[in-house]
Short mmCIF file of N, CA and C in Angstrom, two decimals:
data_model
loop_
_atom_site.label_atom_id
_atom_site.label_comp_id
_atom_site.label_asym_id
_atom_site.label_seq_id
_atom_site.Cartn_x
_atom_site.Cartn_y
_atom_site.Cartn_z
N UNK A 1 -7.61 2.24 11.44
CA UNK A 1 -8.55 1.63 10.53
C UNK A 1 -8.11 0.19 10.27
N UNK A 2 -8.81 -0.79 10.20
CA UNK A 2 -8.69 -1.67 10.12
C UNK A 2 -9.23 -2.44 8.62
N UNK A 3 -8.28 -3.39 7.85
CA UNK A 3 -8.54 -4.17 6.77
C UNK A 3 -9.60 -4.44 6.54
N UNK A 4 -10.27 -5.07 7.49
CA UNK A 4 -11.67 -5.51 7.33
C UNK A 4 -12.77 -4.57 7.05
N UNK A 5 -12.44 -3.32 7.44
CA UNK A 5 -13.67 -2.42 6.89
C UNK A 5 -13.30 -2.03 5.61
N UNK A 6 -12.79 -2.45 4.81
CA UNK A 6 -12.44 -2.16 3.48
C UNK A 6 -13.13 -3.31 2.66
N UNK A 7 -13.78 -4.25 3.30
CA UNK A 7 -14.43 -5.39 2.82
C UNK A 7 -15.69 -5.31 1.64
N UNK A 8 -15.92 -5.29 0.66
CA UNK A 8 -16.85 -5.44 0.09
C UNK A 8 -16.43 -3.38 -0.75
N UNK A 9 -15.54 -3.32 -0.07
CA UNK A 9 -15.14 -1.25 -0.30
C UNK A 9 -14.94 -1.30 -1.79
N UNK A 10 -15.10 -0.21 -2.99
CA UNK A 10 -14.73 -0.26 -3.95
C UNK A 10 -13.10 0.61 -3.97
N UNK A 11 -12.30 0.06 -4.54
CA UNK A 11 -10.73 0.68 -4.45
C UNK A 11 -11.07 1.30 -5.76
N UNK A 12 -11.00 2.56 -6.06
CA UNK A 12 -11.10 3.59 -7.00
C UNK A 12 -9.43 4.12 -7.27
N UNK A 13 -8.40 3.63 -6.08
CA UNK A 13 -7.40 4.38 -7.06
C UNK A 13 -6.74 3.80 -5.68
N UNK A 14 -5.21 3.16 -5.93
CA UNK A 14 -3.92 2.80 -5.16
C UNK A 14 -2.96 3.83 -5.63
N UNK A 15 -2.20 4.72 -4.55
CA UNK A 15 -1.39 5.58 -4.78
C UNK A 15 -0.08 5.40 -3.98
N UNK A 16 1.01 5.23 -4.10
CA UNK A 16 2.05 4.77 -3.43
C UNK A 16 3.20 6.21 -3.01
N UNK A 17 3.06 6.14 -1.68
CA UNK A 17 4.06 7.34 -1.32
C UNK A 17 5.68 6.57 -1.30
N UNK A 18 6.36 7.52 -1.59
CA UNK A 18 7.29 7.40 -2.39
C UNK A 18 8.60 8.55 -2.06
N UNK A 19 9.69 8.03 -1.24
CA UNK A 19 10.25 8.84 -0.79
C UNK A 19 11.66 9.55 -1.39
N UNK A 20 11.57 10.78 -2.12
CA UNK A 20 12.17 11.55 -3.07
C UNK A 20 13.63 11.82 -2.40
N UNK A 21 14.80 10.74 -2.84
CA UNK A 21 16.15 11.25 -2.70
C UNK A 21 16.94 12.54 -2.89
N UNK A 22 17.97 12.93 -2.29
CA UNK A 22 18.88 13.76 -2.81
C UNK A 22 18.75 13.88 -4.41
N UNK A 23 19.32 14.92 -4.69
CA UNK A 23 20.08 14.93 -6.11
C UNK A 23 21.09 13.85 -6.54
N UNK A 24 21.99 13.59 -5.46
CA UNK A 24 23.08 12.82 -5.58
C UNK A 24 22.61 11.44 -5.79
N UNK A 25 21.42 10.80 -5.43
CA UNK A 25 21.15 9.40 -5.56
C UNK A 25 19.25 9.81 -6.23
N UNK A 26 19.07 9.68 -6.94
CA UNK A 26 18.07 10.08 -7.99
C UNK A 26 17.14 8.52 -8.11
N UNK A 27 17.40 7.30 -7.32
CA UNK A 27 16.27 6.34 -7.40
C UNK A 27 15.50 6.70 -6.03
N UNK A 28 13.96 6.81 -6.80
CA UNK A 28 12.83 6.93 -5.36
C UNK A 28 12.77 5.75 -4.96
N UNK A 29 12.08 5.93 -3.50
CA UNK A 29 12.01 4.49 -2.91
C UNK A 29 10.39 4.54 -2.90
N UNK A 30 9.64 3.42 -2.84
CA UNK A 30 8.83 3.22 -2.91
C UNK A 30 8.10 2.62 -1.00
N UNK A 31 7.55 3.55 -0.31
CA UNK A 31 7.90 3.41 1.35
C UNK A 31 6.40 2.95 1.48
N UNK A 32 5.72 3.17 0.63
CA UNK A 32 4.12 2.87 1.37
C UNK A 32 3.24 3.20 0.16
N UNK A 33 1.73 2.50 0.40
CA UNK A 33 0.73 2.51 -0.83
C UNK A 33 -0.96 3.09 0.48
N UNK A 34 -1.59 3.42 -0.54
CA UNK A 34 -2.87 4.04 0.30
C UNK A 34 -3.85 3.28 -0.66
N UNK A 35 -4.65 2.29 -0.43
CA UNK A 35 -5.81 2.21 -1.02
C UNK A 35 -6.78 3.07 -0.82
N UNK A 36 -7.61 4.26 -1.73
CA UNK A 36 -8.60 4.54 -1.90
C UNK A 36 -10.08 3.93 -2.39
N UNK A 37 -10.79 4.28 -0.89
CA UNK A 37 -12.12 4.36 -1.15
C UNK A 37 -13.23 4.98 -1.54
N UNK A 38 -14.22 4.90 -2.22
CA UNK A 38 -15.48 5.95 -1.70
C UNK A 38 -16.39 5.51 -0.81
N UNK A 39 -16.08 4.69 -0.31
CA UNK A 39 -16.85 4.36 1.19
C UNK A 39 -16.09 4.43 2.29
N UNK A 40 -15.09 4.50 2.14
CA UNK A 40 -14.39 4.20 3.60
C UNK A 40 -13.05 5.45 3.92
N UNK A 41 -12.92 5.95 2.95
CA UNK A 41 -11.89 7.22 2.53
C UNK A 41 -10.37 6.19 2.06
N UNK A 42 -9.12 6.07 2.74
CA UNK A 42 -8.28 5.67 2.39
C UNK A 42 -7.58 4.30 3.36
N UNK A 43 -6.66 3.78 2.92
CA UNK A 43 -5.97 2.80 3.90
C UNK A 43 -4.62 2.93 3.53
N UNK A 44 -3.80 3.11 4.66
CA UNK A 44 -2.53 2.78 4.56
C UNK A 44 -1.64 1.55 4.65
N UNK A 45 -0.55 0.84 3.70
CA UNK A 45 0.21 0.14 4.41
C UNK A 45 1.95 0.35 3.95
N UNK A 46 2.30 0.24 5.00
CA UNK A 46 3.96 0.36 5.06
C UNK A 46 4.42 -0.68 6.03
N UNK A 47 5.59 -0.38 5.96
CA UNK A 47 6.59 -1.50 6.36
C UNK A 47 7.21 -0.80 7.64
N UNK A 48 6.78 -1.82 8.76
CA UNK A 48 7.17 -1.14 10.32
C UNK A 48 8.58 -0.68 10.43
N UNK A 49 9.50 -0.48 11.95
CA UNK A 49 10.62 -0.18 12.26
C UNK A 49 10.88 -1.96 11.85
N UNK A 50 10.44 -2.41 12.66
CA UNK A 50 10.47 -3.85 13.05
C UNK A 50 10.33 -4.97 12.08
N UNK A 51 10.19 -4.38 10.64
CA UNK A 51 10.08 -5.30 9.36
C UNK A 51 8.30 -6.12 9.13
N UNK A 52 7.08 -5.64 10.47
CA UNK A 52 6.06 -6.24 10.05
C UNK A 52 5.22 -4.68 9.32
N UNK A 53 3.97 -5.49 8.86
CA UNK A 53 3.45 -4.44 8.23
C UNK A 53 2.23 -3.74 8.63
N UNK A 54 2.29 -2.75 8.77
CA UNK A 54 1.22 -1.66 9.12
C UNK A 54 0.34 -1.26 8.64
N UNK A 55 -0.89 -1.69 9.03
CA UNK A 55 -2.12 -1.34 8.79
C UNK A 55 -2.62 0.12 9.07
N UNK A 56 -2.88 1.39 8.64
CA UNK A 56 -3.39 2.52 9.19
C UNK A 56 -4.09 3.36 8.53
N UNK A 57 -4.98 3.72 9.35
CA UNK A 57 -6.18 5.01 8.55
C UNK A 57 -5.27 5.96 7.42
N UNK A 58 -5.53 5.71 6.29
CA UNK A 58 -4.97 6.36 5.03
C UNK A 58 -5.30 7.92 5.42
N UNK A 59 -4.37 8.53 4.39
CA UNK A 59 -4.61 10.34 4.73
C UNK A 59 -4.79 11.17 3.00
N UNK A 60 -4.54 10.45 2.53
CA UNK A 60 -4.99 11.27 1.18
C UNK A 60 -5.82 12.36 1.20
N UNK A 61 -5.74 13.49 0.57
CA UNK A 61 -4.74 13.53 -0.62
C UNK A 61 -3.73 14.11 0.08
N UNK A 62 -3.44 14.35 1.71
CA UNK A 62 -2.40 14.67 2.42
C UNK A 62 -1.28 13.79 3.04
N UNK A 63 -0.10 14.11 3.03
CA UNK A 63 0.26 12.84 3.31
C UNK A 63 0.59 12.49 4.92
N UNK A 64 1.03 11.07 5.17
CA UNK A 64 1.15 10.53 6.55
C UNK A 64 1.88 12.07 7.15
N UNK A 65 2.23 11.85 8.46
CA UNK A 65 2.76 12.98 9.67
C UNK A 65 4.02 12.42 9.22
N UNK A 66 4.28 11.01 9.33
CA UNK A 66 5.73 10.40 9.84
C UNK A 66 6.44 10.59 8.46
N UNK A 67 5.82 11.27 7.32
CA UNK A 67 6.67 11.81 5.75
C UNK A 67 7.06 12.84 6.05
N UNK A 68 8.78 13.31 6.70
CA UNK A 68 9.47 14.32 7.20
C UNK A 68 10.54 13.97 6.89
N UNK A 69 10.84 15.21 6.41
CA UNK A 69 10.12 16.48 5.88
C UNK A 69 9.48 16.11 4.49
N UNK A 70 7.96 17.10 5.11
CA UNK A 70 7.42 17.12 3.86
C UNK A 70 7.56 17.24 2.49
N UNK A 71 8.38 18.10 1.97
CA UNK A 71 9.32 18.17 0.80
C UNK A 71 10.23 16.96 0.26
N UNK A 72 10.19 16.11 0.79
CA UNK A 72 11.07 14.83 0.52
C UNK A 72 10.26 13.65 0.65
N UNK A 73 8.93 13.89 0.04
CA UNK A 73 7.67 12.57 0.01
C UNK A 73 6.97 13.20 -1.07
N UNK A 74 6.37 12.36 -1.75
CA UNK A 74 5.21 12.36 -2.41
C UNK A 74 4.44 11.36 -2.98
N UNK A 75 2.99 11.79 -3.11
CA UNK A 75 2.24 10.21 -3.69
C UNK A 75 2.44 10.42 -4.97
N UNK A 76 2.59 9.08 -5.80
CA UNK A 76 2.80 8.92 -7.46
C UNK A 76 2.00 7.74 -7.54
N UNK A 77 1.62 7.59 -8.95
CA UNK A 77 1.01 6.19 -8.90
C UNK A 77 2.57 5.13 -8.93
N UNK A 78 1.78 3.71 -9.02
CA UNK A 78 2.92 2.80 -8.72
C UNK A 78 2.70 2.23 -10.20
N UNK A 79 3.59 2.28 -11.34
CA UNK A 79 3.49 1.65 -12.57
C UNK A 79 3.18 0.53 -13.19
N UNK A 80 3.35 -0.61 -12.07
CA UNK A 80 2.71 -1.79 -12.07
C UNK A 80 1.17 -1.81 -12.08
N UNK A 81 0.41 -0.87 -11.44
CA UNK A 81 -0.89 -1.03 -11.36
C UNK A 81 -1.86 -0.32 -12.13
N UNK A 82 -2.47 -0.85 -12.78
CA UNK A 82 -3.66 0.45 -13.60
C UNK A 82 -4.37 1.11 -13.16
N UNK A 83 -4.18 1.51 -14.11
CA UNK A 83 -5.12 3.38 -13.72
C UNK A 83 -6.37 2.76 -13.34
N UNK A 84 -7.18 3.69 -12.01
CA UNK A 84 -8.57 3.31 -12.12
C UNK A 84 -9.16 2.36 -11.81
N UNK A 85 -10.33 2.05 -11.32
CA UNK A 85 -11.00 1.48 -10.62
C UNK A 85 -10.57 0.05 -10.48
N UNK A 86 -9.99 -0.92 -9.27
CA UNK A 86 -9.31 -1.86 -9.29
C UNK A 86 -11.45 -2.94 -9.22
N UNK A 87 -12.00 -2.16 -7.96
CA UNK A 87 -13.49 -2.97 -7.69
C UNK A 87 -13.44 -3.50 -6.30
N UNK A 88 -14.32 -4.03 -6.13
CA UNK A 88 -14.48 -4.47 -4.63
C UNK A 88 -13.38 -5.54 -4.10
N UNK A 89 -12.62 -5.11 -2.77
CA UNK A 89 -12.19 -6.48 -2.31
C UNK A 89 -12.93 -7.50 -1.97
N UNK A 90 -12.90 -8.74 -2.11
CA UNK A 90 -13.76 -9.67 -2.42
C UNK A 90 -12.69 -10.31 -0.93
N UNK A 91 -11.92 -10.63 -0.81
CA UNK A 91 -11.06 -11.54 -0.49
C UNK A 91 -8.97 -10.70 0.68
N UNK A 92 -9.13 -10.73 1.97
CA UNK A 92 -7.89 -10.39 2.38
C UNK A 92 -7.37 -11.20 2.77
N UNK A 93 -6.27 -11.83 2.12
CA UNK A 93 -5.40 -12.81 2.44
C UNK A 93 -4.51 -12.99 3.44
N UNK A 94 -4.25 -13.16 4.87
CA UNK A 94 -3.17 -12.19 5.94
C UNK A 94 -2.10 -13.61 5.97
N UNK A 95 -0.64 -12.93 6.16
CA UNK A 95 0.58 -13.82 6.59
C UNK A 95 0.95 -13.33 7.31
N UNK A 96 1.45 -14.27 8.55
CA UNK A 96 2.55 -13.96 9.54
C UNK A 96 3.16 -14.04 9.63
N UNK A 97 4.38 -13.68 10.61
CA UNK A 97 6.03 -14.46 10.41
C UNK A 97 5.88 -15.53 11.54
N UNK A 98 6.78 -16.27 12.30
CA UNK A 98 6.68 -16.90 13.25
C UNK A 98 6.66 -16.85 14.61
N UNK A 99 6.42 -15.41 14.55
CA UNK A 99 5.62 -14.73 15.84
C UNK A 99 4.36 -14.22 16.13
N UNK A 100 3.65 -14.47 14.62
CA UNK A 100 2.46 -13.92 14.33
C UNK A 100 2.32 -12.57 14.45
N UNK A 101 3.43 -12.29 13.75
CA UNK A 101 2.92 -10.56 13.17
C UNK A 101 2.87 -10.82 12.25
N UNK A 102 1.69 -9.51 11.97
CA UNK A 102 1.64 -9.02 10.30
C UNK A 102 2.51 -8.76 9.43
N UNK A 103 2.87 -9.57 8.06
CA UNK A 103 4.19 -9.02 7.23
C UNK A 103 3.66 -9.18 5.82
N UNK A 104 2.52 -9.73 5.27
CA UNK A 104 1.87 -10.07 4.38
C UNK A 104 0.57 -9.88 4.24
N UNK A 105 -0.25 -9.20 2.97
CA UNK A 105 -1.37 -9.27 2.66
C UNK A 105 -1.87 -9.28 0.96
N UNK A 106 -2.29 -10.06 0.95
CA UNK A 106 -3.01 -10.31 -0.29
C UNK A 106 -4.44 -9.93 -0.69
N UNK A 107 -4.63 -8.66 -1.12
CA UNK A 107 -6.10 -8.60 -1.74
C UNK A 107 -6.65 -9.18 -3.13
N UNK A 108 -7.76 -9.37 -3.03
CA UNK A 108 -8.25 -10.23 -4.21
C UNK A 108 -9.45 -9.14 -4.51
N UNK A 109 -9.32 -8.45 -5.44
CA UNK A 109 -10.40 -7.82 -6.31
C UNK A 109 -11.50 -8.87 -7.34
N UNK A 110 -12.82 -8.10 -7.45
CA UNK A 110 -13.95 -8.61 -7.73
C UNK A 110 -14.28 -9.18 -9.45
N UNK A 111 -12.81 -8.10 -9.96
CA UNK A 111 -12.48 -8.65 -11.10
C UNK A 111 -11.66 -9.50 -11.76
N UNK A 112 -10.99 -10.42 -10.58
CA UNK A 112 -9.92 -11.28 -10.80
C UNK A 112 -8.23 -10.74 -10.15
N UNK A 113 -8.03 -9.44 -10.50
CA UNK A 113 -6.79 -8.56 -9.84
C UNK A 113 -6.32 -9.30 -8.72
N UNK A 114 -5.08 -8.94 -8.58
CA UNK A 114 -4.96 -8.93 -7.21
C UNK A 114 -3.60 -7.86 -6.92
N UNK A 115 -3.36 -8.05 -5.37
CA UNK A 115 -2.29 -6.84 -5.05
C UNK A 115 -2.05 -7.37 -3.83
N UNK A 116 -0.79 -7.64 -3.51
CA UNK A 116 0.34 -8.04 -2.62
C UNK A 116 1.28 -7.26 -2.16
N UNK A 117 1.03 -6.85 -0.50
CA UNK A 117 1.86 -5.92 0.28
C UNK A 117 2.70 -6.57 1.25
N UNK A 118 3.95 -6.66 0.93
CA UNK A 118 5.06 -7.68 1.84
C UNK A 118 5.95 -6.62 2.68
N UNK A 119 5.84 -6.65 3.78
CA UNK A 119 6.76 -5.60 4.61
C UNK A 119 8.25 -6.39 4.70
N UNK A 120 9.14 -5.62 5.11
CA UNK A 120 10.84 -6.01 5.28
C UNK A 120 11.29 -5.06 5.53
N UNK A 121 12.95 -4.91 4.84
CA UNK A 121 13.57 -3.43 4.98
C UNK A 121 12.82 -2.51 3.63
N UNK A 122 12.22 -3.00 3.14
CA UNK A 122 11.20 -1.80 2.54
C UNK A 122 10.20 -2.55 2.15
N UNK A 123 9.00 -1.99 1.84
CA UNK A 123 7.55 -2.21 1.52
C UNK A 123 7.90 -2.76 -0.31
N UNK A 124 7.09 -4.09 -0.76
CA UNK A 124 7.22 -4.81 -1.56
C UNK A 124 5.82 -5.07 -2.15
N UNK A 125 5.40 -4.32 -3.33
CA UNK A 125 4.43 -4.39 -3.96
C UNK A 125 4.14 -5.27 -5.19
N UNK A 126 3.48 -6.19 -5.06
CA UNK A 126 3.54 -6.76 -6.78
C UNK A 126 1.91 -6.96 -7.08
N UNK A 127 1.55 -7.02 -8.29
CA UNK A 127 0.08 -6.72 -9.05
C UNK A 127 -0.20 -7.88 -9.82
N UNK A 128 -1.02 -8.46 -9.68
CA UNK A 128 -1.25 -9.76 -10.79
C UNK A 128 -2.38 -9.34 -11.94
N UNK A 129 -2.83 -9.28 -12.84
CA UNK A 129 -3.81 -8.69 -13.21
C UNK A 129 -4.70 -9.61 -13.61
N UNK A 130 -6.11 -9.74 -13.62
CA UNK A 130 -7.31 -10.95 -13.90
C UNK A 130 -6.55 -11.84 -15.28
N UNK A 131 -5.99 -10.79 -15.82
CA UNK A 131 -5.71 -11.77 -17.41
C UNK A 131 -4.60 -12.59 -17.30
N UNK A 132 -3.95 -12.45 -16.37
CA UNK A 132 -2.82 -13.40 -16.29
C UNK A 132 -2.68 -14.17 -15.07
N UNK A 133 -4.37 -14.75 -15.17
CA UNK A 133 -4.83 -15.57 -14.29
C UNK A 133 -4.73 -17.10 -14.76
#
């Protein structure tokens, strides 16, 4: 699936899979986010082997294949972002590195929002919200 058909899509809910440590080390990592649609179903992005970032047909409410073992993933929301209807992407912002891969994307919601997916050694989420525009 590709970014662009998410264009004009309403995002009804961002859910971030989230990969559940041992007992012994008790911080989750935060490995990947799924934008939800009701037009388009879901979108995935995570952070490659290779540090660029991956675009892929979302799987909600099941999760990716490559979350193994299953028991040691789950989707949670991501606390930075509010509950509920973010609105149409209006706007996809793309960065490359200096090979022109994908490692950056910036969506711009219809209500001012926005949401920033930076790939590396882990997936880097940050949320701006219309009011602190």
């Amino acid at each position: 699936m590709r970014l662009d058909s998410l264009a004009d899509c309403t995002v009804v809910a961002v859910k971030g899979i989230y990969y559940l440590p041992e007992v012994s080390d008790p911080a989750e990592s935060l490995e990947a986010i799924e934008l939800i649609s009701e037009e388009s179903g879901a979108l995935g992005l995570t952070s490659g082997t290779d540090w660029t970032l991956r675009i892929e047909k979302g799987t909600w409410p099941e999760l990716p294949s490559w979350c193994y073992p299953p028991d040691a993933w789950a989707y949670r929301d991501i606390p930075e972002l509010p509950p509920g209807t973010l609105g149409k992407i209006l706007v996809a912002e793309r960065k490359a590195n200096e090979y022109g891969d994908l490692v950056q994307i910036e969506l711009h919601f219809e209500g001012g929002a926005r949401i920033t997916a930076s790939s590396g050694e882990s997936l880097t989420v940050t949320f701006v919200s219309a009011d602190k525009e």
